[in-house]
Coordinates of C-alpha atoms in Angstrom, one line a residue:
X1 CA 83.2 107.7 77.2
X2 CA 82.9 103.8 77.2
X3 CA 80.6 102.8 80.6
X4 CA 82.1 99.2 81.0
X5 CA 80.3 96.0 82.3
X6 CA 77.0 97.7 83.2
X7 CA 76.3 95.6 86.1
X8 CA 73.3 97.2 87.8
X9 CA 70.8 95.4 85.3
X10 CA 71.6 92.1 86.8
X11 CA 69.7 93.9 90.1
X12 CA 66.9 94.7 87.8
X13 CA 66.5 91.5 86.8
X14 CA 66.4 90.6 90.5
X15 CA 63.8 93.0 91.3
X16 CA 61.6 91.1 87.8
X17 CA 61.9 87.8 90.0
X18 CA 61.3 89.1 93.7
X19 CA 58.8 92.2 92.7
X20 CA 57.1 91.8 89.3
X21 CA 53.7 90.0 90.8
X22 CA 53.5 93.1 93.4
X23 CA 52.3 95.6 91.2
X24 CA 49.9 95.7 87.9
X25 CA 52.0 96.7 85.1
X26 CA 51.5 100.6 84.4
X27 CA 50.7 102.1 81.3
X28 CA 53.6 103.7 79.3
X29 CA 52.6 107.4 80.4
X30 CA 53.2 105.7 84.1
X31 CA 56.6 103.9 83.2
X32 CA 58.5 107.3 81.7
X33 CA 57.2 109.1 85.0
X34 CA 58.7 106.2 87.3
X35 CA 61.6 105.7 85.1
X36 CA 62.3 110.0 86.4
X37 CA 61.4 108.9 89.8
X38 CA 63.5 106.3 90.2
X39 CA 66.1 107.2 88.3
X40 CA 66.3 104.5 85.5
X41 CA 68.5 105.1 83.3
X42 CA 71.6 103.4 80.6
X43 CA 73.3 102.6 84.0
X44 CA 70.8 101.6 86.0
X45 CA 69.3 99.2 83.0
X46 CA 71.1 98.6 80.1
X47 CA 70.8 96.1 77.4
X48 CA 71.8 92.7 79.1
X49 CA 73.2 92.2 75.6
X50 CA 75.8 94.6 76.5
X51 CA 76.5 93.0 79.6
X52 CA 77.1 89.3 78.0
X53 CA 79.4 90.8 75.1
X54 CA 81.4 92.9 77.8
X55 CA 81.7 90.2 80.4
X56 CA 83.1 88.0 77.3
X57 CA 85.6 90.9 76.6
X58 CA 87.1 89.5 80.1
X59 CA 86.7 85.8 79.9
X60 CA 88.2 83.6 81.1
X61 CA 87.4 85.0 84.7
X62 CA 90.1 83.8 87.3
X63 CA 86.7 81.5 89.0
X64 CA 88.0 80.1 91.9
X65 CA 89.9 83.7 92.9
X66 CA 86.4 85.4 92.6
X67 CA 83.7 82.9 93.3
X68 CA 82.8 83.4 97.1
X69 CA 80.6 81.3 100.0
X70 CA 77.2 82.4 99.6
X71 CA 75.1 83.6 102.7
X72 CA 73.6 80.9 104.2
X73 CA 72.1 83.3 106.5
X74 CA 69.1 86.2 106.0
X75 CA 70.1 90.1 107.2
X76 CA 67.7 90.9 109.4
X77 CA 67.8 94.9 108.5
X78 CA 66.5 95.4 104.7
X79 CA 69.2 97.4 103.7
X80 CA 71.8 95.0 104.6
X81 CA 69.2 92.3 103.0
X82 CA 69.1 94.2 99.8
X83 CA 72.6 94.7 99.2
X84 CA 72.9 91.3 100.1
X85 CA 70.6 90.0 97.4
X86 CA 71.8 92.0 95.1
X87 CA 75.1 90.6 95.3
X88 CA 73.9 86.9 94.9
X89 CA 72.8 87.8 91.6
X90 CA 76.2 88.8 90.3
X91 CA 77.2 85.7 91.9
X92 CA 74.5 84.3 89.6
X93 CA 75.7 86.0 86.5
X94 CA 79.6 85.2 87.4
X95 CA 78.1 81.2 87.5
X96 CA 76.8 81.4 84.2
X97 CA 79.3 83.6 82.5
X98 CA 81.5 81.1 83.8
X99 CA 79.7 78.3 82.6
X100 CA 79.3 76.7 86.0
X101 CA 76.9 73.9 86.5
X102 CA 77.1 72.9 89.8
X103 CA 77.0 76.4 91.3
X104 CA 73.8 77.3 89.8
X105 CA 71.7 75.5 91.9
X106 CA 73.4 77.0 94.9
X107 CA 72.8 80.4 93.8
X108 CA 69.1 79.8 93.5
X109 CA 69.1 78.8 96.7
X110 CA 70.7 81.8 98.4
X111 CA 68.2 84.2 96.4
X112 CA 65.3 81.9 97.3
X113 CA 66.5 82.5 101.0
X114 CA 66.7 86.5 100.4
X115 CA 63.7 86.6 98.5
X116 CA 61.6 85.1 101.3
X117 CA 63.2 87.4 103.3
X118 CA 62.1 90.3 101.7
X119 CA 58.6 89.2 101.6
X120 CA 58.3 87.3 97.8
X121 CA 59.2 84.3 96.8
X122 CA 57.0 82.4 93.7
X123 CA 59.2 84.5 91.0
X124 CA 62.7 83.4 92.6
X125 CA 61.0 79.9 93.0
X126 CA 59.8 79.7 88.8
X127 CA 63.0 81.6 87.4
X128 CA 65.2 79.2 89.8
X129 CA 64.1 76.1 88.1
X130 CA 64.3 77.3 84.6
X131 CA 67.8 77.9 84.9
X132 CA 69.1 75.3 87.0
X133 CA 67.0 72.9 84.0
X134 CA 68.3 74.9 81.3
X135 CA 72.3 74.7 83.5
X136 CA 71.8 71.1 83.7
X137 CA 71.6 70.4 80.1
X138 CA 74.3 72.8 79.3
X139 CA 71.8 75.4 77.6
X140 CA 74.1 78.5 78.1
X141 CA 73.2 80.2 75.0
X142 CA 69.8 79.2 76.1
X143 CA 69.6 81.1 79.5
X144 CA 71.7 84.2 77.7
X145 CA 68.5 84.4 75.4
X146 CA 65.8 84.1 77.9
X147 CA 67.3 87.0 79.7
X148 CA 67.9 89.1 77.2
X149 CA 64.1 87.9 76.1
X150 CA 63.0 89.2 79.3
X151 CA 64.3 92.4 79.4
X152 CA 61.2 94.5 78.8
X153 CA 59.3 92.8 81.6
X154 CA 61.6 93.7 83.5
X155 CA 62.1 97.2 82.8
X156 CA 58.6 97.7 83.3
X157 CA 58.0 95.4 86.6
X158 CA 60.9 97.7 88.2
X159 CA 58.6 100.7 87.0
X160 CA 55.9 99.3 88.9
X161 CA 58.1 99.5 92.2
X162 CA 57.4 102.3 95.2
X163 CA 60.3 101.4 97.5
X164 CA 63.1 103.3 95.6
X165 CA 65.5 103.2 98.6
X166 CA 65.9 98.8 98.1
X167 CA 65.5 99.2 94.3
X168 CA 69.1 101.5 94.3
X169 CA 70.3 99.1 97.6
X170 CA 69.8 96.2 95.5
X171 CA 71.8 97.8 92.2
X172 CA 74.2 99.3 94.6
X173 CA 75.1 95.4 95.8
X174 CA 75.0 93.9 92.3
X175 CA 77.7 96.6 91.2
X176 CA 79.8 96.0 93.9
X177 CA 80.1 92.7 93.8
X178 CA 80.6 92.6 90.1
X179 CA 83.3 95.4 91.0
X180 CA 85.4 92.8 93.0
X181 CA 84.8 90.3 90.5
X182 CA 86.0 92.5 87.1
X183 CA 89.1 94.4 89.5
X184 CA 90.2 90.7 90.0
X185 CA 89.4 89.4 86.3
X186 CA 91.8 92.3 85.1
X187 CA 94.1 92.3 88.0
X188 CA 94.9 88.7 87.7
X189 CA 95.5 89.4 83.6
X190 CA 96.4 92.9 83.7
X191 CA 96.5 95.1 80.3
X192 CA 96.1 98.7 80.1
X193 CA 93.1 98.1 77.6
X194 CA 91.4 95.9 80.6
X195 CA 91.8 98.3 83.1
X196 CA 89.9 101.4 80.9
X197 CA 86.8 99.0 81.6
X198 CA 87.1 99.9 85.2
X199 CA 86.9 103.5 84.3
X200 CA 83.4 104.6 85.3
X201 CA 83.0 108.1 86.4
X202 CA 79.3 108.7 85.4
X203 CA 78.3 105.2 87.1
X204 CA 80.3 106.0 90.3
X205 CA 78.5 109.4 90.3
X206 CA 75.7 108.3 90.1
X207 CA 75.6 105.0 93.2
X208 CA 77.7 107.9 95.3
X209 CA 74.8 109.8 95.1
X210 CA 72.4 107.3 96.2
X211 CA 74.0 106.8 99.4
X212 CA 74.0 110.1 100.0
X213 CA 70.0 109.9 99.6
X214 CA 69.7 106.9 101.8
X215 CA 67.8 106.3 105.1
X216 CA 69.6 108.7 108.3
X217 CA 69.8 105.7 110.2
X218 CA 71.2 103.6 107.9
X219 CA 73.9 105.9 107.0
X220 CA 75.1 105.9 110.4
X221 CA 75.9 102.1 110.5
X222 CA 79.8 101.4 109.7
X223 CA 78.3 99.8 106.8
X224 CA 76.8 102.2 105.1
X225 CA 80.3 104.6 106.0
X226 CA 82.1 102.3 104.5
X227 CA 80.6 102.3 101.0
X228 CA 80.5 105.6 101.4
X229 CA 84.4 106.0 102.0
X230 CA 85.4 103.6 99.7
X231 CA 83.3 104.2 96.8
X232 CA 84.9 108.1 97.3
X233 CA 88.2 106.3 96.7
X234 CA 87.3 104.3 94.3
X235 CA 86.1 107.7 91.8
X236 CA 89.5 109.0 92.8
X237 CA 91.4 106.3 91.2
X238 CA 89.7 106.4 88.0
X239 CA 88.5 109.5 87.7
X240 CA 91.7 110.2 84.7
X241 CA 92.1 111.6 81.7
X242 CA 90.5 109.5 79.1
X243 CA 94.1 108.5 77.6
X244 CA 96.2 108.2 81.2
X245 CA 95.3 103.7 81.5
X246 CA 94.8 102.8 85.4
X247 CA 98.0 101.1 86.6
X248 CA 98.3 97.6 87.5
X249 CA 98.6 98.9 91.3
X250 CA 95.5 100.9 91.6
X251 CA 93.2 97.8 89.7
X252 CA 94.4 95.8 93.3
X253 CA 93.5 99.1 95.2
X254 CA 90.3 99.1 93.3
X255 CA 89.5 95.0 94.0
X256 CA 90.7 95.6 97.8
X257 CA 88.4 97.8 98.2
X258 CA 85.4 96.3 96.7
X259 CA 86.2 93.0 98.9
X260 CA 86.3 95.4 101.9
X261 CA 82.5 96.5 101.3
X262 CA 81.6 92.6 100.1
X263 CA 82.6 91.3 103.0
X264 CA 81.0 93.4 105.5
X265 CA 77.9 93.2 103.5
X266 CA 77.7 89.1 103.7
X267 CA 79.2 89.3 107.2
X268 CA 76.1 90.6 109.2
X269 CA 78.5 92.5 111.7
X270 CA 77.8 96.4 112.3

């Protein structure tokens, strides 16, 4: 089965820019015992290759129906920050799948506001002003190349991570943000072939069972039920034979409820 726009590794290239200088790299023996830990996988980091092809599959994106105010404020609970940051980088990706100067700079901003947040900063602070320089001259192919350049140091500065709960918190908000963005992409230019992208039942599986892992307390916020709920619904709209297309309808359901769980992730509210 096709696994669509493979979003998570935009939150693994997060964690290279807010984690990588706070761990030594490990050895390879290290990284295939983290990678079981954690739980690294195709979904979790796929080639970001795959995600440039796929997310030009779906261009032109409707911009100014996805593209969002970005938090100008820091969660003070880590979950909430995570998702939170994790989200911005979609934002980040949607910018420069888009080709959109002037919102770079913004985006690097936010993150650089999350990523003090979370404790680290220099990474968020270097990679910010490669890619606003490389934006400002038009260098998309450019940025597309350094990340997919940077893809092993990635990989293995996620490895190097001991807080699994924020490294699947962070993922989780990447996907779901990218969620409302692709649900409105196809949506907005519906096609039957469009809407197969959305069907992810392996993915789905595998974020439901994060949050089902996740910190007691959190899990009791209306937050964390939330996700919880609608992700459920979400795997019951797609989850269909592989030659039954999802109708035009259930991509809105789909997009609804993605904007539902964005929005109370960016809103700070319990």
């Amino acid at each position: 089965m096709q696994i669509p726009v493979r979003w998570p590794f935009l939150i693994v290239a997060g964690l290279l820019i807010t984690y990588s200088q706070a761990a030594p790299k490990p050895s390879a023996e290290d990284i295939e015992h983290m990678r079981e830990e954690l739980g690294v996988n195709g979904f979790t980091a796929p080639s970001i290759e795959i995600i440039l092809q796929e997310l030009d599959s779906l261009r032109p994106f409707p911009f100014d129906k996805v593209w969002r105010d970005l938090p100008e404020t820091v969660p003070q609970d880590r979950a909430r920050l995570a998702l939170a940051t994790g989200a911005v980088i979609a934002d980040g990706f949607l910018a420069v799948a888009s080709e959109k100067q002037s919102r770079i700079e913004p985006v690097g901003r936010a993150l650089l506001r999350l990523a003090k947040g979370l404790g680290v900063s220099d990474r968020v602070t270097k990679h910010s002003r490669s890619i606003v320089e490389k934006a400002a001259r038009s260098q998309w192919g450019d940025i597309k190349q350094e990340l997919v350049r940077t893809q092993a140091e990635v990989e293995t500065s996620l490895m190097g991570l001991k807080d699994e709960e924020i490294a699947h918190l962070i993922a989780l908000g990447g996907w779901l943000r990218a969620l409302e963005i692709t649900s409105t992409a196809v949506s907005d230019d519906y096609t039957p072939e469009k809407a197969r992208r959305l069907i992810q039942p392996e993915l789905l599986d595998y974020f439901v069972d994060r949050v089902s892992t996740l910190n007691p307390n959190f899990k009791k916020t209306k937050l964390a039920q939330t996700i919880e709920k609608n992700l459920t619904a979400v795997k019951t709209i797609v989850t269909k034979p592989v030659d039954v297309p999802i109708e035009k309808d259930e991509v809105k359901k789909i997009r609804d409820l993605a904007r539902e769980m964005n929005k109370m992730i960016s809103s700070n509210d319990e």
